[in-house]
CSV table of C-alpha atoms and ligand atoms in Angstrom, one decimal:
chain,number,residue,atom,x,y,z
A,1175,MET,CA,-18.2,166.4,-5.7
A,1176,THR,CA,-15.1,167.9,-6.7
A,1177,SER,CA,-13.9,171.0,-5.1
A,1178,SER,CA,-14.4,174.2,-7.5
A,1179,PRO,CA,-13.8,177.7,-6.8
A,1180,THR,CA,-17.1,179.5,-5.7
A,1181,ASP,CA,-16.1,183.0,-6.0
A,1182,PRO,CA,-18.1,183.9,-9.0
A,1183,THR,CA,-14.9,186.1,-10.5
A,1184,ARG,CA,-12.9,182.8,-10.6
A,1185,LEU,CA,-15.3,180.7,-12.5
A,1186,PRO,CA,-13.9,180.2,-16.2
A,1187,LEU,CA,-15.8,182.8,-18.6
A,1188,LEU,CA,-18.2,181.5,-21.0
A,1189,PRO,CA,-18.2,182.5,-24.6
A,1190,PRO,CA,-19.3,186.1,-25.2
A,1191,GLY,CA,-23.1,186.0,-25.8
A,1192,PHE,CA,-23.8,183.1,-23.7
A,1193,VAL,CA,-27.2,183.3,-22.2
A,1194,TRP,CA,-27.9,183.1,-18.5
A,1195,GLY,CA,-31.0,182.1,-17.5
A,1196,ALA,CA,-33.6,180.5,-15.0
A,1197,SER,CA,-36.4,178.0,-15.6
A,1198,THR,CA,-39.8,177.4,-14.0
A,1199,ALA,CA,-43.0,175.5,-15.1
A,1200,ALA,CA,-46.6,176.6,-15.2
A,1201,TYR,CA,-48.2,173.9,-13.2
A,1202,GLN,CA,-45.4,174.1,-10.8
A,1203,ILE,CA,-45.7,178.0,-10.0
A,1204,GLU,CA,-48.6,179.7,-11.4
A,1205,GLY,CA,-51.8,178.4,-9.2
A,1206,ALA,CA,-54.9,179.8,-10.4
A,1207,ALA,CA,-56.1,176.5,-11.3
A,1208,GLU,CA,-59.4,177.3,-12.0
A,1209,GLU,CA,-59.0,181.1,-13.0
A,1210,ASP,CA,-60.0,183.0,-16.3
A,1211,GLY,CA,-61.5,180.1,-17.8
A,1212,LYS,CA,-58.7,177.7,-17.5
A,1213,GLY,CA,-59.9,174.1,-18.2
A,1214,PRO,CA,-58.5,171.3,-16.0
A,1215,SER,CA,-55.3,169.5,-16.7
A,1216,ILE,CA,-54.0,166.0,-15.9
A,1217,TRP,CA,-52.1,167.3,-12.8
A,1218,ASP,CA,-55.5,169.1,-11.6
A,1219,THR,CA,-56.9,165.5,-11.8
A,1220,PHE,CA,-54.1,163.4,-10.5
A,1221,VAL,CA,-53.4,165.5,-7.4
A,1222,ARG,CA,-56.9,164.6,-6.2
A,1223,ARG,CA,-55.9,160.9,-6.2
A,1224,PRO,CA,-55.5,159.8,-2.8
A,1225,GLY,CA,-52.0,159.0,-2.1
A,1226,ALA,CA,-50.5,160.1,-5.6
A,1227,VAL,CA,-48.6,163.2,-4.0
A,1228,ARG,CA,-46.9,163.6,-0.6
A,1229,ASP,CA,-49.3,165.2,2.0
A,1230,GLY,CA,-51.9,165.7,-0.7
A,1231,HIS,CA,-50.3,168.7,-1.8
A,1232,THR,CA,-51.6,170.4,-5.0
A,1233,GLY,CA,-50.8,173.0,-7.5
A,1234,GLU,CA,-53.9,175.0,-6.9
A,1235,VAL,CA,-52.1,177.9,-5.6
A,1236,ALA,CA,-48.3,176.9,-5.8
A,1237,CYS,CA,-46.3,180.4,-5.8
A,1238,ASP,CA,-49.3,182.1,-6.9
A,1239,HIS,CA,-47.4,183.4,-9.6
A,1240,TYR,CA,-50.4,184.0,-11.9
A,1241,HIS,CA,-51.0,187.2,-9.3
A,1242,ARG,CA,-47.5,187.7,-8.7
A,1243,LEU,CA,-46.0,188.2,-12.3
A,1244,ASP,CA,-44.6,191.8,-11.7
A,1245,GLU,CA,-42.9,190.6,-8.5
A,1246,ASP,CA,-41.2,187.7,-9.9
A,1247,VAL,CA,-40.1,189.4,-12.8
A,1248,ALA,CA,-38.5,192.1,-10.4
A,1249,LEU,CA,-36.7,189.2,-9.0
A,1250,MET,CA,-35.4,188.2,-12.4
A,1251,ARG,CA,-34.5,191.7,-13.1
A,1252,GLY,CA,-32.4,191.9,-9.9
A,1253,LEU,CA,-30.6,188.8,-10.9
A,1254,GLY,CA,-29.8,190.2,-14.3
A,1255,LEU,CA,-31.2,187.3,-16.1
A,1256,ASP,CA,-30.6,187.3,-19.8
A,1257,ALA,CA,-33.6,184.8,-20.3
A,1258,TYR,CA,-36.2,183.2,-18.6
A,1259,ARG,CA,-37.6,180.0,-19.2
A,1260,PHE,CA,-41.4,179.4,-18.3
A,1261,SER,CA,-44.0,177.1,-19.8
A,1262,VAL,CA,-47.2,177.9,-21.5
A,1263,SER,CA,-50.1,176.1,-19.8
A,1264,TRP,CA,-52.0,174.6,-22.6
A,1265,PRO,CA,-55.6,174.2,-20.9
A,1266,ARG,CA,-55.1,177.9,-19.8
A,1267,VAL,CA,-55.1,178.4,-23.5
A,1268,LEU,CA,-57.2,175.9,-24.9
A,1269,PRO,CA,-59.5,174.8,-21.9
A,1270,ALA,CA,-60.5,171.6,-23.8
A,1271,GLY,CA,-56.9,171.3,-25.5
A,1272,THR,CA,-58.6,172.1,-29.1
A,1273,GLY,CA,-61.0,174.5,-30.5
A,1274,LYS,CA,-62.3,177.5,-28.4
A,1275,VAL,CA,-59.3,179.4,-27.5
A,1276,GLU,CA,-59.4,181.4,-24.0
A,1277,PRO,CA,-58.3,184.8,-24.6
A,1278,ARG,CA,-57.6,185.5,-20.9
A,1279,GLY,CA,-55.1,182.7,-20.8
A,1280,LEU,CA,-53.2,184.4,-23.7
A,1281,ASP,CA,-53.5,187.6,-22.1
A,1282,PHE,CA,-51.5,186.4,-19.1
A,1283,TYR,CA,-48.7,185.1,-21.2
A,1284,ASP,CA,-48.7,188.3,-23.3
A,1285,ARG,CA,-48.5,190.4,-20.1
A,1286,LEU,CA,-45.4,188.1,-19.2
A,1287,VAL,CA,-43.8,188.5,-22.3
A,1288,ASP,CA,-43.8,192.1,-22.0
A,1289,ALA,CA,-42.9,192.6,-18.6
A,1290,LEU,CA,-39.8,190.4,-19.4
A,1291,LEU,CA,-39.0,192.5,-22.5
A,1292,ASP,CA,-39.1,195.6,-20.6
A,1293,ALA,CA,-36.8,194.1,-17.9
A,1294,GLY,CA,-34.3,193.2,-20.7
A,1295,ILE,CA,-35.0,189.3,-20.5
A,1296,GLN,CA,-35.6,187.1,-23.6
A,1297,PRO,CA,-38.8,185.0,-22.9
A,1298,THR,CA,-38.4,181.4,-23.6
A,1299,PRO,CA,-41.5,179.6,-23.3
A,1300,THR,CA,-41.8,175.8,-23.5
A,1301,LEU,CA,-45.3,174.7,-24.9
A,1302,PHE,CA,-45.5,171.3,-23.1
A,1303,HIS,CA,-44.2,170.9,-19.4
A,1304,TRP,CA,-46.4,168.0,-18.4
A,1305,ASP,CA,-50.0,169.7,-18.1
A,1306,LEU,CA,-51.9,168.1,-20.8
A,1307,PRO,CA,-55.7,169.3,-21.0
A,1308,GLN,CA,-57.6,166.5,-19.3
A,1309,ALA,CA,-60.1,166.3,-22.1
A,1310,LEU,CA,-57.2,165.3,-24.2
A,1311,GLU,CA,-56.3,162.7,-21.5
A,1312,ASP,CA,-60.0,161.6,-21.7
A,1313,GLU,CA,-59.4,160.6,-25.5
A,1314,GLY,CA,-56.1,158.4,-24.5
A,1315,GLY,CA,-53.6,161.6,-23.9
A,1316,TRP,CA,-50.5,160.9,-25.7
A,1317,LEU,CA,-51.4,157.2,-26.5
A,1318,ASN,CA,-53.6,158.8,-29.1
A,1319,ARG,CA,-51.7,160.0,-32.2
A,1320,GLU,CA,-54.5,162.8,-32.4
A,1321,THR,CA,-52.9,164.6,-29.6
A,1322,ALA,CA,-49.6,165.3,-31.6
A,1323,TYR,CA,-52.0,167.4,-34.1
A,1324,ARG,CA,-53.7,169.2,-31.0
A,1325,PHE,CA,-50.4,169.8,-29.8
A,1326,ALA,CA,-49.5,171.7,-33.3
A,1327,GLU,CA,-52.5,173.4,-32.9
A,1328,PHE,CA,-51.8,174.9,-29.4
A,1329,ALA,CA,-48.2,175.7,-30.8
A,1330,ALA,CA,-49.6,177.6,-33.6
A,1331,VAL,CA,-52.4,179.4,-31.2
A,1332,THR,CA,-49.7,180.6,-28.9
A,1333,ALA,CA,-47.0,181.5,-31.7
A,1334,ASP,CA,-49.7,183.6,-33.3
A,1335,ARG,CA,-50.2,185.7,-30.0
A,1336,LEU,CA,-46.6,185.9,-28.9
A,1337,GLY,CA,-44.6,185.4,-32.1
A,1338,ASP,CA,-44.0,189.0,-32.7
A,1339,ARG,CA,-42.0,189.1,-29.4
A,1340,VAL,CA,-40.7,185.7,-28.8
A,1341,GLU,CA,-37.9,184.1,-31.0
A,1342,ARG,CA,-36.6,181.2,-28.6
A,1343,TRP,CA,-39.4,178.3,-28.1
A,1344,ILE,CA,-39.1,175.1,-26.6
A,1345,THR,CA,-41.6,172.5,-27.7
A,1346,LEU,CA,-41.4,169.8,-25.1
A,1347,ASN,CA,-40.0,169.3,-21.5
A,1348,GLU,CA,-38.4,165.9,-20.9
A,1349,PRO,CA,-40.8,163.8,-22.9
A,1350,PHE,CA,-38.8,160.8,-21.7
A,1351,VAL,CA,-39.8,161.7,-17.9
A,1352,HIS,CA,-43.5,162.3,-18.9
A,1353,MET,CA,-43.7,158.8,-20.8
A,1354,ALA,CA,-41.8,156.8,-18.1
A,1355,PHE,CA,-43.3,158.4,-14.9
A,1356,GLY,CA,-46.7,159.4,-16.3
A,1357,TYR,CA,-47.7,156.7,-18.5
A,1358,ALA,CA,-45.2,153.6,-17.7
A,1359,PHE,CA,-44.9,153.7,-13.9
A,1360,GLY,CA,-48.1,156.0,-13.1
A,1361,VAL,CA,-46.1,158.1,-10.5
A,1362,HIS,CA,-46.9,161.2,-12.5
A,1363,ALA,CA,-50.1,162.4,-14.0
A,1364,PRO,CA,-51.8,160.9,-15.9
A,1365,GLY,CA,-50.9,157.9,-13.6
A,1366,ARG,CA,-50.9,155.0,-16.1
A,1367,ALA,CA,-48.9,152.0,-15.4
A,1368,LEU,CA,-48.5,150.5,-18.7
A,1369,MET,CA,-44.8,149.6,-18.5
A,1370,LEU,CA,-43.6,149.0,-22.1
A,1371,ASP,CA,-47.2,149.6,-23.6
A,1372,ALA,CA,-46.3,153.0,-22.8
A,1373,LEU,CA,-43.9,153.4,-25.8
A,1374,PRO,CA,-46.3,154.8,-28.2
A,1375,VAL,CA,-46.3,157.8,-26.1
A,1376,ALA,CA,-42.7,158.4,-27.1
A,1377,HIS,CA,-43.5,158.5,-30.8
A,1378,HIS,CA,-46.7,160.7,-30.2
A,1379,GLN,CA,-44.8,163.3,-28.1
A,1380,LEU,CA,-42.0,163.4,-31.0
A,1381,LEU,CA,-44.3,163.6,-33.6
A,1382,GLY,CA,-46.1,166.4,-31.8
A,1383,HIS,CA,-42.5,168.2,-31.5
A,1384,GLY,CA,-42.0,168.0,-35.1
A,1385,LEU,CA,-45.6,169.1,-36.0
A,1386,ALA,CA,-45.4,171.9,-33.7
A,1387,THR,CA,-41.8,173.0,-34.8
A,1388,ALA,CA,-43.5,173.4,-38.5
A,1389,ALA,CA,-46.3,175.4,-36.7
A,1390,LEU,CA,-44.0,177.5,-35.0
A,1391,ARG,CA,-41.8,178.5,-38.0
A,1392,ALA,CA,-44.9,179.0,-40.1
A,1393,ALA,CA,-46.2,181.5,-37.6
A,1394,VAL,CA,-42.6,183.2,-36.6
A,1395,PRO,CA,-40.3,183.3,-39.3
A,1396,ASP,CA,-37.4,183.9,-37.4
A,1397,ALA,CA,-38.3,181.4,-34.7
A,1398,ARG,CA,-35.4,179.3,-32.9
A,1399,VAL,CA,-36.9,175.9,-32.1
A,1400,LEU,CA,-35.6,173.4,-29.3
A,1401,LEU,CA,-36.4,170.5,-27.6
A,1402,ALA,CA,-35.7,169.9,-24.0
A,1403,ASN,CA,-34.4,166.3,-23.0
A,1404,ASN,CA,-33.5,165.1,-19.7
A,1405,CYS,CA,-30.3,163.0,-20.5
A,1406,THR,CA,-28.1,161.1,-18.2
A,1407,PRO,CA,-24.6,159.6,-18.7
A,1408,VAL,CA,-25.2,156.0,-17.9
A,1409,ARG,CA,-22.3,154.2,-15.8
A,1410,LEU,CA,-21.4,150.7,-14.5
A,1411,ARG,CA,-20.4,150.3,-11.0
A,1412,PRO,CA,-16.8,149.0,-10.8
A,1413,ASP,CA,-18.2,145.6,-9.4
A,1414,ALA,CA,-20.6,145.3,-12.2
A,1415,ARG,CA,-18.9,144.9,-15.5
A,1416,SER,CA,-20.0,141.8,-16.9
A,1417,ASP,CA,-21.2,141.7,-20.4
A,1418,GLY,CA,-24.8,141.5,-19.0
A,1419,ASP,CA,-24.1,144.7,-17.0
A,1420,ALA,CA,-22.7,146.3,-20.2
A,1421,ALA,CA,-25.9,145.3,-21.9
A,1422,ALA,CA,-28.2,146.7,-19.4
A,1423,ALA,CA,-26.1,150.0,-19.4
A,1424,ALA,CA,-26.6,150.2,-23.1
A,1425,ALA,CA,-30.2,149.5,-23.0
A,1426,TYR,CA,-30.9,151.8,-20.3
A,1427,ASP,CA,-28.9,154.5,-22.4
A,1428,THR,CA,-31.3,153.8,-25.4
A,1429,LEU,CA,-34.5,154.3,-23.5
A,1430,HIS,CA,-33.4,157.4,-21.4
A,1431,ASN,CA,-31.1,159.1,-24.0
A,1432,ARG,CA,-31.3,157.6,-27.5
A,1433,LEU,CA,-34.8,157.3,-27.8
A,1434,PHE,CA,-35.9,161.0,-27.7
A,1435,ASN,CA,-32.4,162.3,-29.3
A,1436,ASP,CA,-31.8,159.7,-32.3
A,1437,PRO,CA,-34.8,160.3,-34.0
A,1438,VAL,CA,-34.9,164.2,-34.0
A,1439,LEU,CA,-31.0,164.4,-34.7
A,1440,THR,CA,-30.6,161.5,-37.0
A,1441,GLY,CA,-34.1,160.7,-38.3
A,1442,ALA,CA,-34.2,157.0,-37.3
A,1443,TYR,CA,-35.2,155.2,-33.9
A,1444,PRO,CA,-32.4,153.4,-32.0
A,1445,ASP,CA,-32.4,149.7,-32.0
A,1446,LEU,CA,-35.1,148.7,-29.7
A,1447,SER,CA,-35.0,145.0,-29.6
A,1448,ALA,CA,-34.1,145.0,-25.9
A,1449,TYR,CA,-37.3,146.0,-25.3
A,1450,GLY,CA,-39.2,143.5,-27.4
A,1451,MET,CA,-39.7,146.0,-30.4
A,1452,THR,CA,-38.2,144.8,-33.4
A,1453,ASP,CA,-40.9,146.2,-36.2
A,1454,PRO,CA,-39.5,149.6,-37.4
A,1455,GLY,CA,-43.1,150.5,-37.7
A,1456,TRP,CA,-43.8,149.7,-34.0
A,1457,GLY,CA,-47.1,147.7,-35.0
A,1458,GLY,CA,-48.5,150.7,-36.8
A,1459,VAL,CA,-47.5,153.4,-34.4
A,1460,VAL,CA,-44.6,154.8,-36.5
A,1461,ARG,CA,-46.2,155.9,-40.0
A,1462,ASP,CA,-44.5,156.7,-43.4
A,1463,GLY,CA,-43.3,160.3,-43.3
A,1464,ASP,CA,-43.3,160.7,-39.5
A,1465,LEU,CA,-39.5,160.4,-39.1
A,1466,GLU,CA,-39.1,163.4,-41.6
A,1467,ILE,CA,-41.4,165.4,-39.5
A,1468,VAL,CA,-40.0,164.6,-36.5
A,1469,SER,CA,-36.3,165.2,-37.6
A,1470,ALA,CA,-36.8,168.9,-39.0
A,1471,PRO,CA,-33.5,170.4,-38.2
A,1472,LEU,CA,-33.4,171.7,-34.7
A,1473,ASP,CA,-32.0,175.3,-33.7
A,1474,GLY,CA,-30.8,173.9,-30.5
A,1475,LEU,CA,-31.0,170.8,-28.2
A,1476,GLY,CA,-32.0,171.7,-24.8
A,1477,VAL,CA,-30.4,169.4,-22.0
A,1478,ASN,CA,-31.5,169.1,-18.4
A,1479,TYR,CA,-29.1,167.6,-16.3
A,1480,TYR,CA,-29.3,166.4,-12.6
A,1481,ASN,CA,-27.0,163.3,-12.1
A,1482,PRO,CA,-25.6,160.3,-13.8
A,1483,SER,CA,-27.4,156.9,-13.7
A,1484,TRP,CA,-25.8,153.8,-12.5
A,1485,VAL,CA,-26.9,150.5,-14.0
A,1486,THR,CA,-26.6,146.7,-13.7
A,1487,ALA,CA,-28.0,143.8,-15.3
A,1488,PRO,CA,-31.4,142.9,-13.9
A,1489,ALA,CA,-31.7,140.6,-11.1
A,1490,ASP,CA,-34.9,139.3,-12.4
A,1491,PRO,CA,-34.8,139.4,-16.1
A,1492,ALA,CA,-38.6,138.0,-16.3
A,1493,ALA,CA,-39.6,141.3,-14.5
A,1494,GLY,CA,-39.8,143.2,-17.8
A,1495,LEU,CA,-37.2,145.6,-18.0
A,1496,PRO,CA,-33.5,144.7,-19.4
A,1497,PHE,CA,-31.8,146.7,-16.6
A,1498,ASP,CA,-32.0,147.6,-12.7
A,1499,LEU,CA,-30.9,150.8,-11.7
A,1500,ALA,CA,-28.5,150.9,-8.9
A,1501,GLU,CA,-26.5,153.1,-6.6
A,1502,PRO,CA,-23.0,154.0,-7.0
A,1503,GLN,CA,-20.4,152.6,-5.1
A,1504,GLU,CA,-18.5,155.8,-4.8
A,1505,THR,CA,-19.7,158.4,-2.0
A,1506,TYR,CA,-21.0,161.6,-3.3
A,1507,ARG,CA,-23.0,164.5,-1.7
A,1508,ARG,CA,-26.6,164.1,-2.0
A,1509,THR,CA,-29.4,166.7,-2.5
A,1510,ALA,CA,-32.4,166.6,-0.5
A,1511,PHE,CA,-33.9,164.4,-2.9
A,1512,GLY,CA,-31.2,162.0,-2.5
A,1513,TRP,CA,-29.6,162.5,-5.9
A,1514,PRO,CA,-25.9,162.3,-6.2
A,1515,VAL,CA,-24.0,165.4,-6.9
A,1516,VAL,CA,-21.7,165.0,-9.9
A,1517,PRO,CA,-20.8,168.0,-11.7
A,1518,GLU,CA,-18.4,166.4,-14.0
A,1519,GLY,CA,-21.0,164.0,-15.2
A,1520,LEU,CA,-22.4,167.1,-17.0
A,1521,THR,CA,-19.0,167.5,-19.0
A,1522,GLU,CA,-19.3,163.7,-19.5
A,1523,LEU,CA,-22.8,163.9,-21.0
A,1524,LEU,CA,-22.2,167.0,-23.3
A,1525,THR,CA,-18.8,165.5,-24.8
A,1526,GLY,CA,-20.8,162.1,-25.1
A,1527,LEU,CA,-23.5,163.8,-27.1
A,1528,LYS,CA,-20.9,165.6,-29.3
A,1529,ASP,CA,-19.1,162.0,-29.8
A,1530,ARG,CA,-22.4,160.3,-30.5
A,1531,TYR,CA,-24.0,162.8,-33.0
A,1532,GLY,CA,-21.2,165.0,-34.3
A,1533,ASP,CA,-22.2,167.6,-36.6
A,1534,ALA,CA,-25.7,166.6,-36.4
A,1535,LEU,CA,-25.7,168.2,-32.8
A,1536,PRO,CA,-27.0,171.4,-32.8
A,1537,PRO,CA,-26.0,174.2,-30.4
A,1538,VAL,CA,-26.6,172.9,-27.2
A,1539,TRP,CA,-28.6,174.7,-24.1
A,1540,ILE,CA,-28.5,173.6,-20.7
A,1541,THR,CA,-32.3,174.2,-19.9
A,1542,GLU,CA,-32.4,172.9,-16.5
A,1543,ASN,CA,-29.9,172.2,-13.6
A,1544,GLY,CA,-30.1,172.5,-9.9
A,1545,CYS,CA,-30.5,171.0,-6.6
A,1546,SER,CA,-33.1,170.3,-3.8
A,1547,LEU,CA,-32.0,171.4,-0.4
A,1548,PRO,CA,-33.7,171.8,3.2
A,1549,ALA,CA,-35.7,174.7,3.3
A,1550,GLY,CA,-33.5,177.9,4.8
A,1551,GLN,CA,-32.3,181.1,3.2
A,1552,ARG,CA,-28.5,180.3,3.7
A,1553,ASP,CA,-27.7,177.6,0.9
A,1554,PRO,CA,-23.9,177.3,0.3
A,1555,GLU,CA,-24.4,173.9,-1.0
A,1556,ARG,CA,-26.4,175.4,-3.9
A,1557,VAL,CA,-23.7,177.7,-4.6
A,1558,ASP,CA,-21.1,174.8,-4.7
A,1559,TYR,CA,-23.5,172.8,-6.7
A,1560,LEU,CA,-23.9,175.6,-9.2
A,1561,ALA,CA,-20.1,176.6,-9.3
A,1562,GLY,CA,-19.3,173.0,-10.0
A,1563,HIS,CA,-21.9,172.5,-12.9
A,1564,ILE,CA,-21.0,175.7,-14.5
A,1565,THR,CA,-17.4,174.8,-14.4
A,1566,ALA,CA,-18.4,171.4,-15.9
A,1567,VAL,CA,-20.0,173.4,-18.6
A,1568,ALA,CA,-17.3,175.6,-19.6
A,1569,ASP,CA,-15.0,172.3,-19.5
A,1570,ALA,CA,-17.3,170.8,-22.1
A,1571,VAL,CA,-17.0,174.0,-24.2
A,1572,ALA,CA,-13.2,174.0,-23.9
A,1573,ARG,CA,-13.5,170.5,-25.2
A,1574,GLY,CA,-15.2,171.8,-28.4
A,1575,VAL,CA,-19.1,171.3,-27.5
A,1576,ASP,CA,-21.1,174.5,-28.6
A,1577,VAL,CA,-22.9,175.4,-25.5
A,1578,ARG,CA,-25.3,178.5,-25.8
A,1579,GLY,CA,-26.9,179.0,-22.6
A,1580,TYR,CA,-27.5,177.7,-19.0
A,1581,PHE,CA,-30.8,177.8,-17.2
A,1582,THR,CA,-30.9,177.0,-13.8
A,1583,TRP,CA,-33.5,174.9,-12.3
A,1584,SER,CA,-35.3,176.8,-10.4
A,1585,LEU,CA,-35.8,180.7,-9.8
A,1586,LEU,CA,-38.5,179.8,-7.1
A,1587,ASP,CA,-39.3,176.9,-4.6
A,1588,ASN,CA,-42.4,175.2,-6.4
A,1589,PHE,CA,-44.6,172.3,-6.7
A,1590,GLU,CA,-42.2,169.7,-7.2
A,1591,TRP,CA,-44.7,166.8,-8.6
A,1592,ALA,CA,-45.3,163.7,-6.6
A,1593,GLU,CA,-43.2,165.1,-4.0
A,1594,GLY,CA,-45.5,168.1,-3.4
A,1595,TYR,CA,-43.6,171.3,-1.8
A,1596,HIS,CA,-41.4,169.0,0.1
A,1597,GLN,CA,-38.4,169.5,-2.5
A,1598,ARG,CA,-36.9,173.1,-2.8
A,1599,PHE,CA,-35.0,173.9,-5.8
A,1600,GLY,CA,-35.2,177.9,-5.7
A,1601,LEU,CA,-32.7,180.6,-5.7
A,1602,VAL,CA,-35.7,182.3,-4.1
A,1603,GLU,CA,-37.4,180.8,-1.1
A,1604,VAL,CA,-41.3,180.6,-1.0
A,1605,ASP,CA,-43.3,180.4,2.0
A,1606,PHE,CA,-46.3,178.7,0.6
A,1607,ALA,CA,-48.5,179.9,3.5
A,1608,THR,CA,-48.1,183.5,2.6
A,1609,GLY,CA,-46.5,183.4,-0.8
A,1610,ARG,CA,-43.6,185.6,0.6
A,1611,ARG,CA,-40.5,185.4,-1.6
A,1612,THR,CA,-36.9,185.6,0.1
A,1613,PRO,CA,-33.8,185.3,-2.1
A,1614,ARG,CA,-31.3,182.9,-0.7
A,1615,THR,CA,-27.5,183.2,-0.7
A,1616,SER,CA,-27.5,181.3,-3.9
A,1617,PHE,CA,-29.6,184.1,-5.6
A,1618,ALA,CA,-27.1,186.9,-4.8
A,1619,TRP,CA,-24.3,184.4,-6.0
A,1620,TYR,CA,-26.1,183.7,-9.3
A,1621,ARG,CA,-26.4,187.5,-9.7
A,1622,ASP,CA,-22.8,188.2,-9.1
A,1623,LEU,CA,-21.8,185.4,-11.5
A,1624,ILE,CA,-23.8,186.8,-14.2
A,1625,ALA,CA,-22.4,190.2,-13.6
A,1626,SER,CA,-18.9,188.8,-13.7
A,1627,GLN,CA,-19.4,187.0,-16.9
A,1628,ARG,CA,-20.3,190.2,-18.7
A,1629,PRO,CA,-17.7,192.0,-20.6
B,2648,IFM,O1,-39.0,170.0,-11.1
B,2648,IFM,C1,-38.5,169.2,-12.4
B,2648,IFM,C2,-39.1,169.8,-13.5
B,2648,IFM,O2,-40.2,170.0,-13.8
B,2648,IFM,C3,-38.4,168.9,-14.7
B,2648,IFM,N1,-37.0,168.5,-14.3
B,2648,IFM,C4,-36.7,168.1,-13.0
B,2648,IFM,C5,-37.1,169.0,-12.0
B,2648,IFM,C6,-36.7,168.6,-10.8
B,2648,IFM,O3,-37.2,167.4,-10.4
């Protein structure tokens, strides 16, 4: 990791009006899995599958945010956040995914939005952060085109209730990760291991994004709509620079970065022939008119960044994928997850997006960035991580990328999917036995950083 000054007053100033935020997601923090009429989501189902989640952890209680909303908003107020990114649980609002609305579910988000506004914090809801209603999964989930239309219905219902107070909306969180982990490899809910047969999930999520964008704009005339994509700069190892390695890197970049950015920003899918897809209609999945819906102009692109990816040519091309993921040769610090800490990768990513999409790139928002560390309240490594990455954002801005905000992942330690409670990303430590919250060193640092960035 490059050494960057961690004194908050020494960090470069981001432009006036830059939005400082923190992110969470419903299943990861709310708990109350069966309360107030909430229907089951695919995660409620998946966590019961033996071996699916480390130590059999579940999100049944999680941070109990559903009952501690006021305490959590008070923490955010203490941080001086401009904005809070949370997700709305689809099965809390529409228990069967469609049809009957559960007003108590909407009431919860209504209270959250009011509490945030009282605290001077802009609510920034994400509509889909992976907790699909189980009833829709029973009909095929995102493999079923109908799910895209149900998602627009959910967007309309939610916007109808919150749209008088919420301007900035995010449709999907990391559709790549949901497709890859949930439907291709089966390590996340819904636990389908379809490999390349998972590709229709990409298109149906993007169609859902486009339809939901239209629904949000119909319900909220001044809605600002974003999509949050997980992006990674793709790198070659110094010892792996053959044509085959370069082709593998291009193929991985296509799958991870371009598949979910190109259609939205340019109205066309990238060349997927490396994945055996040569038909532009994907065998009937991509229908006439879909790409116009998908590419409705965005108000902002959300970028979730954690680390670069290193790629080589596949050792066994017959194994199915045109790349192998590799370890870097360089020595980097690692997070508790083992992810390399590479702040300058964020500058590379942002300037790369600008180079690739030019004027088609809308303003960018860093919608997630953070690190998991061992439990404990002193976390200088997190301070170092945040300082490095925020400096990297400032470097990208200095190179002409229009970045409007930064949301750290995460406000609280929370349920880290297949890792259960073993990976801690919070500015606030959570004792999962008692629910007790204890702000870490990084909390005070982020608070001071936000204060020192204000005019
Ligand atoms: O916790 C996740 C989040 O839900 C999506 N982006 C990555 C985070 C850390 O793994």
